[in-house]
PDB file of N, CA and C in Angstrom:
ATOM      1  N   UNK A  30      -8.267  16.864  47.167  1.00 84.00           N
ATOM      2  CA  UNK A  30      -8.739  18.084  46.949  1.00 84.00           C
ATOM      3  C   UNK A  30     -10.139  17.012  46.451  1.00 84.00           C
ATOM      4  N   UNK A  31      -9.922  15.954  45.962  1.00 87.00           N
ATOM      5  CA  UNK A  31     -10.947  15.250  45.454  1.00 87.00           C
ATOM      6  C   UNK A  31     -11.886  14.248  46.266  1.00 87.00           C
ATOM      7  N   UNK A  32     -11.797  14.502  47.291  1.00 89.00           N
ATOM      8  CA  UNK A  32     -12.948  13.777  48.401  1.00 89.00           C
ATOM      9  C   UNK A  32     -13.390  15.859  48.664  1.00 89.00           C
ATOM     10  N   UNK A  33     -13.063  16.368  48.915  1.00 92.00           N
ATOM     11  CA  UNK A  33     -14.086  17.802  48.211  1.00 92.00           C
ATOM     12  C   UNK A  33     -15.262  18.177  47.244  1.00 92.00           C
ATOM     13  N   UNK A  34     -14.133  17.702  46.620  1.00 91.00           N
ATOM     14  CA  UNK A  34     -15.085  17.230  45.579  1.00 91.00           C
ATOM     15  C   UNK A  34     -16.160  16.312  45.300  1.00 91.00           C
ATOM     16  N   UNK A  35     -15.685  15.168  46.436  1.00 89.00           N
ATOM     17  CA  UNK A  35     -16.934  14.109  46.226  1.00 89.00           C
ATOM     18  C   UNK A  35     -17.318  14.951  47.274  1.00 89.00           C
ATOM     19  N   UNK A  36     -17.127  15.068  48.068  1.00 90.00           N
ATOM     20  CA  UNK A  36     -18.250  15.804  49.353  1.00 90.00           C
ATOM     21  C   UNK A  36     -19.236  16.826  49.231  1.00 90.00           C
ATOM     22  N   UNK A  37     -19.079  17.323  48.107  1.00 92.00           N
ATOM     23  CA  UNK A  37     -19.557  18.834  47.486  1.00 92.00           C
ATOM     24  C   UNK A  37     -21.075  17.849  46.245  1.00 92.00           C
ATOM     25  N   UNK A  38     -20.430  17.565  45.554  1.00 90.00           N
ATOM     26  CA  UNK A  38     -21.347  16.228  44.907  1.00 90.00           C
ATOM     27  C   UNK A  38     -22.357  16.260  45.790  1.00 90.00           C
ATOM     28  N   UNK A  39     -22.042  15.088  46.471  1.00 89.00           N
ATOM     29  CA  UNK A  39     -23.185  14.238  47.450  1.00 89.00           C
ATOM     30  C   UNK A  39     -23.679  15.357  47.909  1.00 89.00           C
ATOM     31  N   UNK A  40     -23.438  16.004  48.527  1.00 92.00           N
ATOM     32  CA  UNK A  40     -24.083  17.942  49.341  1.00 92.00           C
ATOM     33  C   UNK A  40     -25.290  17.530  48.655  1.00 92.00           C
ATOM     34  N   UNK A  41     -24.950  18.288  46.329  1.00 93.00           N
ATOM     35  CA  UNK A  41     -25.714  19.292  46.415  1.00 93.00           C
ATOM     36  C   UNK A  41     -27.097  17.264  45.544  1.00 93.00           C
ATOM     37  N   UNK A  42     -26.279  16.953  45.906  1.00 89.00           N
ATOM     38  CA  UNK A  42     -27.673  15.673  44.876  1.00 89.00           C
ATOM     39  C   UNK A  42     -28.319  15.244  45.947  1.00 89.00           C
ATOM     40  N   UNK A  43     -27.830  15.162  46.824  1.00 91.00           N
ATOM     41  CA  UNK A  43     -28.567  14.642  48.243  1.00 91.00           C
ATOM     42  C   UNK A  43     -29.780  15.544  48.437  1.00 91.00           C
ATOM     43  N   UNK A  44     -29.371  16.620  48.389  1.00 93.00           N
ATOM     44  CA  UNK A  44     -30.330  18.434  49.361  1.00 93.00           C
ATOM     45  C   UNK A  44     -31.552  18.160  48.176  1.00 93.00           C
ATOM     46  N   UNK A  45     -30.951  18.157  46.711  1.00 92.00           N
ATOM     47  CA  UNK A  45     -32.076  18.182  46.283  1.00 92.00           C
ATOM     48  C   UNK A  45     -33.585  17.391  46.485  1.00 92.00           C
ATOM     49  N   UNK A  46     -33.282  16.653  47.462  1.00 93.00           N
ATOM     50  CA  UNK A  46     -34.469  15.647  47.349  1.00 93.00           C
ATOM     51  C   UNK A  46     -34.887  15.991  48.861  1.00 93.00           C
ATOM     52  N   UNK A  47     -35.136  16.876  49.305  1.00 95.00           N
ATOM     53  CA  UNK A  47     -35.703  17.127  50.354  1.00 95.00           C
ATOM     54  C   UNK A  47     -36.539  17.670  50.405  1.00 95.00           C
ATOM     55  N   UNK A  48     -36.720  19.328  49.603  1.00 95.00           N
ATOM     56  CA  UNK A  48     -38.273  19.604  49.773  1.00 95.00           C
ATOM     57  C   UNK A  48     -38.930  18.470  49.379  1.00 95.00           C
ATOM     58  N   UNK A  49     -38.557  18.038  48.698  1.00 94.00           N
ATOM     59  CA  UNK A  49     -39.655  17.137  47.705  1.00 94.00           C
ATOM     60  C   UNK A  49     -40.051  16.237  48.999  1.00 94.00           C
ATOM     61  N   UNK A  50     -39.652  15.994  49.602  1.00 96.00           N
ATOM     62  CA  UNK A  50     -39.732  14.610  50.744  1.00 96.00           C
ATOM     63  C   UNK A  50     -40.998  16.003  51.458  1.00 96.00           C
ATOM     64  N   UNK A  51     -40.383  16.768  52.009  1.00 96.00           N
ATOM     65  CA  UNK A  51     -41.009  17.600  52.909  1.00 96.00           C
ATOM     66  C   UNK A  51     -42.733  18.243  52.228  1.00 96.00           C
ATOM     67  N   UNK A  52     -42.602  17.908  50.589  1.00 96.00           N
ATOM     68  CA  UNK A  52     -43.701  19.463  50.526  1.00 96.00           C
ATOM     69  C   UNK A  52     -44.166  17.548  50.428  1.00 96.00           C
ATOM     70  N   UNK A  53     -44.155  16.503  49.925  1.00 96.00           N
ATOM     71  CA  UNK A  53     -44.790  15.303  50.585  1.00 96.00           C
ATOM     72  C   UNK A  53     -45.712  14.831  51.232  1.00 96.00           C
ATOM     73  N   UNK A  54     -45.123  15.440  52.822  1.00 96.00           N
ATOM     74  CA  UNK A  54     -45.271  15.125  53.984  1.00 96.00           C
ATOM     75  C   UNK A  54     -46.239  16.055  54.904  1.00 96.00           C
ATOM     76  N   UNK A  55     -45.830  17.808  54.318  1.00 96.00           N
ATOM     77  CA  UNK A  55     -46.835  18.680  55.021  1.00 96.00           C
ATOM     78  C   UNK A  55     -47.626  18.493  54.501  1.00 96.00           C
ATOM     79  N   UNK A  56     -47.905  18.299  52.454  1.00 96.00           N
ATOM     80  CA  UNK A  56     -48.843  18.563  52.249  1.00 96.00           C
ATOM     81  C   UNK A  56     -50.298  17.470  52.127  1.00 96.00           C
ATOM     82  N   UNK A  57     -49.100  16.051  52.176  1.00 96.00           N
ATOM     83  CA  UNK A  57     -49.658  14.579  51.897  1.00 96.00           C
ATOM     84  C   UNK A  57     -50.628  14.720  51.233  1.00 96.00           C
ATOM     85  N   UNK A  58     -49.920  15.291  49.724  1.00 95.00           N
ATOM     86  CA  UNK A  58     -50.121  15.204  48.649  1.00 95.00           C
ATOM     87  C   UNK A  58     -49.090  14.764  47.472  1.00 95.00           C
ATOM     88  N   UNK A  59     -49.185  13.556  47.004  1.00 96.00           N
ATOM     89  CA  UNK A  59     -48.539  12.587  46.037  1.00 96.00           C
ATOM     90  C   UNK A  59     -48.952  12.069  44.921  1.00 96.00           C
ATOM     91  N   UNK A  60     -49.933  12.948  44.876  1.00 94.00           N
ATOM     92  CA  UNK A  60     -50.967  13.033  42.898  1.00 94.00           C
ATOM     93  C   UNK A  60     -49.434  12.667  41.796  1.00 94.00           C
ATOM     94  N   UNK A  61     -48.843  13.774  41.791  1.00 93.00           N
ATOM     95  CA  UNK A  61     -47.956  14.206  40.867  1.00 93.00           C
ATOM     96  C   UNK A  61     -46.288  13.452  41.424  1.00 93.00           C
ATOM     97  N   UNK A  62     -46.495  12.221  42.059  1.00 95.00           N
ATOM     98  CA  UNK A  62     -45.049  11.310  42.764  1.00 95.00           C
ATOM     99  C   UNK A  62     -45.318   9.993  41.638  1.00 95.00           C
ATOM    100  N   UNK A  63     -44.163  10.011  40.514  1.00 96.00           N
ATOM    101  CA  UNK A  63     -43.919   9.074  40.628  1.00 96.00           C
ATOM    102  C   UNK A  63     -43.010   7.559  41.367  1.00 96.00           C
ATOM    103  N   UNK A  64     -44.611   6.049  41.476  1.00 97.00           N
ATOM    104  CA  UNK A  64     -43.936   5.760  42.775  1.00 97.00           C
ATOM    105  C   UNK A  64     -42.805   4.922  41.695  1.00 97.00           C
ATOM    106  N   UNK A  65     -42.891   3.815  40.949  1.00 97.00           N
ATOM    107  CA  UNK A  65     -41.865   3.901  39.842  1.00 97.00           C
ATOM    108  C   UNK A  65     -40.619   4.440  39.583  1.00 97.00           C
ATOM    109  N   UNK A  66     -40.587   5.422  39.594  1.00 96.00           N
ATOM    110  CA  UNK A  66     -39.533   6.445  39.035  1.00 96.00           C
ATOM    111  C   UNK A  66     -38.679   6.237  40.804  1.00 96.00           C
ATOM    112  N   UNK A  67     -38.980   6.170  41.585  1.00 97.00           N
ATOM    113  CA  UNK A  67     -39.106   6.948  42.929  1.00 97.00           C
ATOM    114  C   UNK A  67     -38.140   5.531  43.673  1.00 97.00           C
ATOM    115  N   UNK A  68     -38.973   4.372  42.847  1.00 98.00           N
ATOM    116  CA  UNK A  68     -37.979   3.119  43.288  1.00 98.00           C
ATOM    117  C   UNK A  68     -37.074   2.458  42.392  1.00 98.00           C
ATOM    118  N   UNK A  69     -37.490   3.045  41.466  1.00 98.00           N
ATOM    119  CA  UNK A  69     -36.049   2.975  41.139  1.00 98.00           C
ATOM    120  C   UNK A  69     -34.743   3.771  41.245  1.00 98.00           C
ATOM    121  N   UNK A  70     -34.977   4.973  41.696  1.00 96.00           N
ATOM    122  CA  UNK A  70     -33.507   5.900  41.886  1.00 96.00           C
ATOM    123  C   UNK A  70     -34.006   5.151  43.411  1.00 96.00           C
ATOM    124  N   UNK A  71     -33.852   4.419  44.162  1.00 97.00           N
ATOM    125  CA  UNK A  71     -33.761   3.817  45.341  1.00 97.00           C
ATOM    126  C   UNK A  71     -32.812   2.962  45.236  1.00 97.00           C
ATOM    127  N   UNK A  72     -33.791   2.122  44.274  1.00 97.00           N
ATOM    128  CA  UNK A  72     -32.786   1.646  44.179  1.00 97.00           C
ATOM    129  C   UNK A  72     -30.430   1.828  43.311  1.00 97.00           C
ATOM    130  N   UNK A  73     -31.080   2.808  42.359  1.00 96.00           N
ATOM    131  CA  UNK A  73     -29.849   3.509  42.371  1.00 96.00           C
ATOM    132  C   UNK A  73     -29.537   3.555  43.479  1.00 96.00           C
ATOM    133  N   UNK A  74     -29.606   4.697  44.103  1.00 96.00           N
ATOM    134  CA  UNK A  74     -28.811   4.962  45.002  1.00 96.00           C
ATOM    135  C   UNK A  74     -28.307   4.060  46.383  1.00 96.00           C
ATOM    136  N   UNK A  75     -29.175   3.395  46.643  1.00 97.00           N
ATOM    137  CA  UNK A  75     -28.991   1.880  46.591  1.00 97.00           C
ATOM    138  C   UNK A  75     -27.413   0.969  46.442  1.00 97.00           C
ATOM    139  N   UNK A  76     -27.515   1.223  45.429  1.00 97.00           N
ATOM    140  CA  UNK A  76     -26.449   0.692  44.415  1.00 97.00           C
ATOM    141  C   UNK A  76     -25.530   1.627  44.539  1.00 97.00           C
ATOM    142  N   UNK A  77     -25.439   2.124  44.326  1.00 96.00           N
ATOM    143  CA  UNK A  77     -23.932   2.828  44.396  1.00 96.00           C
ATOM    144  C   UNK A  77     -23.425   3.493  46.023  1.00 96.00           C
ATOM    145  N   UNK A  78     -24.263   2.242  47.225  1.00 97.00           N
ATOM    146  CA  UNK A  78     -24.085   3.315  48.557  1.00 97.00           C
ATOM    147  C   UNK A  78     -23.595   1.664  48.417  1.00 97.00           C
ATOM    148  N   UNK A  79     -23.526   0.453  48.061  1.00 98.00           N
ATOM    149  CA  UNK A  79     -23.291  -0.025  48.063  1.00 98.00           C
ATOM    150  C   UNK A  79     -21.656  -0.743  47.878  1.00 98.00           C
ATOM    151  N   UNK A  80     -21.353  -0.151  46.678  1.00 97.00           N
ATOM    152  CA  UNK A  80     -20.287   0.260  46.022  1.00 97.00           C
ATOM    153  C   UNK A  80     -19.336   0.837  46.326  1.00 97.00           C
ATOM    154  N   UNK A  81     -20.119   2.180  47.325  1.00 96.00           N
ATOM    155  CA  UNK A  81     -19.225   3.053  48.116  1.00 96.00           C
ATOM    156  C   UNK A  81     -18.236   1.697  49.080  1.00 96.00           C
ATOM    157  N   UNK A  82     -19.316   1.232  50.119  1.00 98.00           N
ATOM    158  CA  UNK A  82     -18.745   0.628  50.934  1.00 98.00           C
ATOM    159  C   UNK A  82     -17.808  -0.057  50.175  1.00 98.00           C
ATOM    160  N   UNK A  83     -17.460  -0.667  48.817  1.00 98.00           N
ATOM    161  CA  UNK A  83     -16.896  -1.760  48.656  1.00 98.00           C
ATOM    162  C   UNK A  83     -15.838  -1.307  48.367  1.00 98.00           C
ATOM    163  N   UNK A  84     -15.918  -0.161  47.733  1.00 97.00           N
ATOM    164  CA  UNK A  84     -13.955   0.525  47.376  1.00 97.00           C
ATOM    165  C   UNK A  84     -13.831   1.441  48.450  1.00 97.00           C
ATOM    166  N   UNK A  85     -14.673   1.455  49.555  1.00 96.00           N
ATOM    167  CA  UNK A  85     -14.757   2.457  50.841  1.00 96.00           C
ATOM    168  C   UNK A  85     -14.331   4.080  50.814  1.00 96.00           C
ATOM    169  N   UNK A  86     -14.487   4.153  49.836  1.00 94.00           N
ATOM    170  CA  UNK A  86     -14.990   5.523  49.306  1.00 94.00           C
ATOM    171  C   UNK A  86     -16.212   6.892  50.381  1.00 94.00           C
ATOM    172  N   UNK A  87     -15.323   7.510  51.245  1.00 94.00           N
ATOM    173  CA  UNK A  87     -16.338   7.338  51.897  1.00 94.00           C
ATOM    174  C   UNK A  87     -17.547   8.927  51.738  1.00 94.00           C
ATOM    175  N   UNK A  88     -17.419   9.859  50.613  1.00 94.00           N
ATOM    176  CA  UNK A  88     -18.044  11.091  50.039  1.00 94.00           C
ATOM    177  C   UNK A  88     -19.341   9.509  49.083  1.00 94.00           C
ATOM    178  N   UNK A  89     -19.250   8.945  48.849  1.00 94.00           N
ATOM    179  CA  UNK A  89     -20.067   8.256  47.895  1.00 94.00           C
ATOM    180  C   UNK A  89     -20.991   7.253  49.588  1.00 94.00           C
ATOM    181  N   UNK A  90     -20.627   7.163  49.714  1.00 96.00           N
ATOM    182  CA  UNK A  90     -20.859   6.359  51.458  1.00 96.00           C
ATOM    183  C   UNK A  90     -22.086   7.102  52.082  1.00 96.00           C
ATOM    184  N   UNK A  91     -21.320   7.895  52.310  1.00 95.00           N
ATOM    185  CA  UNK A  91     -22.694   9.417  52.993  1.00 95.00           C
ATOM    186  C   UNK A  91     -23.336   9.623  51.934  1.00 95.00           C
ATOM    187  N   UNK A  92     -23.308  10.250  51.175  1.00 95.00           N
ATOM    188  CA  UNK A  92     -24.445  10.739  50.132  1.00 95.00           C
ATOM    189  C   UNK A  92     -25.043   9.837  49.347  1.00 95.00           C
ATOM    190  N   UNK A  93     -25.189   9.077  49.370  1.00 96.00           N
ATOM    191  CA  UNK A  93     -26.115   7.232  48.769  1.00 96.00           C
ATOM    192  C   UNK A  93     -27.062   7.043  50.028  1.00 96.00           C
ATOM    193  N   UNK A  94     -26.153   6.863  51.172  1.00 97.00           N
ATOM    194  CA  UNK A  94     -26.917   6.909  52.524  1.00 97.00           C
ATOM    195  C   UNK A  94     -28.035   8.167  52.551  1.00 97.00           C
ATOM    196  N   UNK A  95     -27.567   8.752  52.722  1.00 96.00           N
ATOM    197  CA  UNK A  95     -28.000  10.058  53.739  1.00 96.00           C
ATOM    198  C   UNK A  95     -29.143  10.499  52.139  1.00 96.00           C
ATOM    199  N   UNK A  96     -29.362  10.058  50.818  1.00 96.00           N
ATOM    200  CA  UNK A  96     -29.934   9.876  49.717  1.00 96.00           C
ATOM    201  C   UNK A  96     -31.244   8.871  49.836  1.00 96.00           C
ATOM    202  N   UNK A  97     -30.727   7.748  50.316  1.00 97.00           N
ATOM    203  CA  UNK A  97     -32.084   6.650  50.167  1.00 97.00           C
ATOM    204  C   UNK A  97     -33.333   7.045  51.609  1.00 97.00           C
ATOM    205  N   UNK A  98     -32.235   7.770  52.597  1.00 97.00           N
ATOM    206  CA  UNK A  98     -33.179   7.920  53.595  1.00 97.00           C
ATOM    207  C   UNK A  98     -34.352   8.436  52.988  1.00 97.00           C
ATOM    208  N   UNK A  99     -33.997   9.717  52.479  1.00 97.00           N
ATOM    209  CA  UNK A  99     -34.541  11.083  51.869  1.00 97.00           C
ATOM    210  C   UNK A  99     -36.023   9.961  50.714  1.00 97.00           C
ATOM    211  N   UNK A 100     -35.017   9.217  49.691  1.00 97.00           N
ATOM    212  CA  UNK A 100     -36.422   8.887  48.994  1.00 97.00           C
ATOM    213  C   UNK A 100     -37.168   7.695  49.822  1.00 97.00           C
ATOM    214  N   UNK A 101     -36.523   6.799  50.889  1.00 97.00           N
ATOM    215  CA  UNK A 101     -37.292   6.249  51.151  1.00 97.00           C
ATOM    216  C   UNK A 101     -38.467   6.682  51.794  1.00 97.00           C
ATOM    217  N   UNK A 102     -38.668   7.923  52.157  1.00 97.00           N
ATOM    218  CA  UNK A 102     -39.961   8.883  52.973  1.00 97.00           C
ATOM    219  C   UNK A 102     -40.349   9.550  51.913  1.00 97.00           C
ATOM    220  N   UNK A 103     -40.443   9.407  51.546  1.00 97.00           N
ATOM    221  CA  UNK A 103     -40.508   9.992  49.840  1.00 97.00           C
ATOM    222  C   UNK A 103     -41.462   8.466  49.631  1.00 97.00           C
ATOM    223  N   UNK A 104     -40.891   7.707  48.791  1.00 97.00           N
ATOM    224  CA  UNK A 104     -41.756   5.853  48.947  1.00 97.00           C
ATOM    225  C   UNK A 104     -42.983   6.359  49.996  1.00 97.00           C
ATOM    226  N   UNK A 105     -42.472   5.789  51.088  1.00 97.00           N
ATOM    227  CA  UNK A 105     -43.192   5.968  52.530  1.00 97.00           C
ATOM    228  C   UNK A 105     -44.399   6.817  52.280  1.00 97.00           C
ATOM    229  N   UNK A 106     -44.591   7.807  51.903  1.00 97.00           N
ATOM    230  CA  UNK A 106     -45.376   8.964  51.705  1.00 97.00           C
ATOM    231  C   UNK A 106     -46.086   9.029  50.379  1.00 97.00           C
ATOM    232  N   UNK A 107     -45.923   8.102  49.817  1.00 97.00           N
ATOM    233  CA  UNK A 107     -46.565   7.988  48.118  1.00 97.00           C
ATOM    234  C   UNK A 107     -47.321   7.191  48.650  1.00 97.00           C
ATOM    235  N   UNK A 108     -46.631   6.188  49.045  1.00 97.00           N
ATOM    236  CA  UNK A 108     -47.912   4.475  50.032  1.00 97.00           C
ATOM    237  C   UNK A 108     -48.865   4.645  50.262  1.00 97.00           C
ATOM    238  N   UNK A 109     -48.919   5.775  51.500  1.00 96.00           N
ATOM    239  CA  UNK A 109     -48.840   6.017  52.799  1.00 96.00           C
ATOM    240  C   UNK A 109     -51.464   7.576  52.207  1.00 96.00           C
ATOM    241  N   UNK A 110     -50.041   8.209  51.258  1.00 94.00           N
ATOM    242  CA  UNK A 110     -50.724   9.003  50.963  1.00 94.00           C
ATOM    243  C   UNK A 110     -51.984   8.742  49.629  1.00 94.00           C
ATOM    244  N   UNK A 111     -51.209   7.962  48.127  1.00 89.00           N
ATOM    245  CA  UNK A 111     -51.271   7.736  47.412  1.00 89.00           C
ATOM    246  C   UNK A 111     -51.200   8.299  46.534  1.00 89.00           C
TER     247      UNK A 111
END
């Protein structure tokens, strides 16, 4: 039961970043995005991913790996489009 709760939380926490990434890339307008905040969040999910790998927690690993990719795409858009 706990693993399903972990996957649900990870899924919801990860998909909330998809609209932001989509909008940044489709509009090419990132003026409202904070680069420092997104870099800090990338560091946060990267550390959670590392922790998940260390303790072997699959929901943490999957959710934070996906979140890292999405946030990295937002950061890339911010750097590319200003």
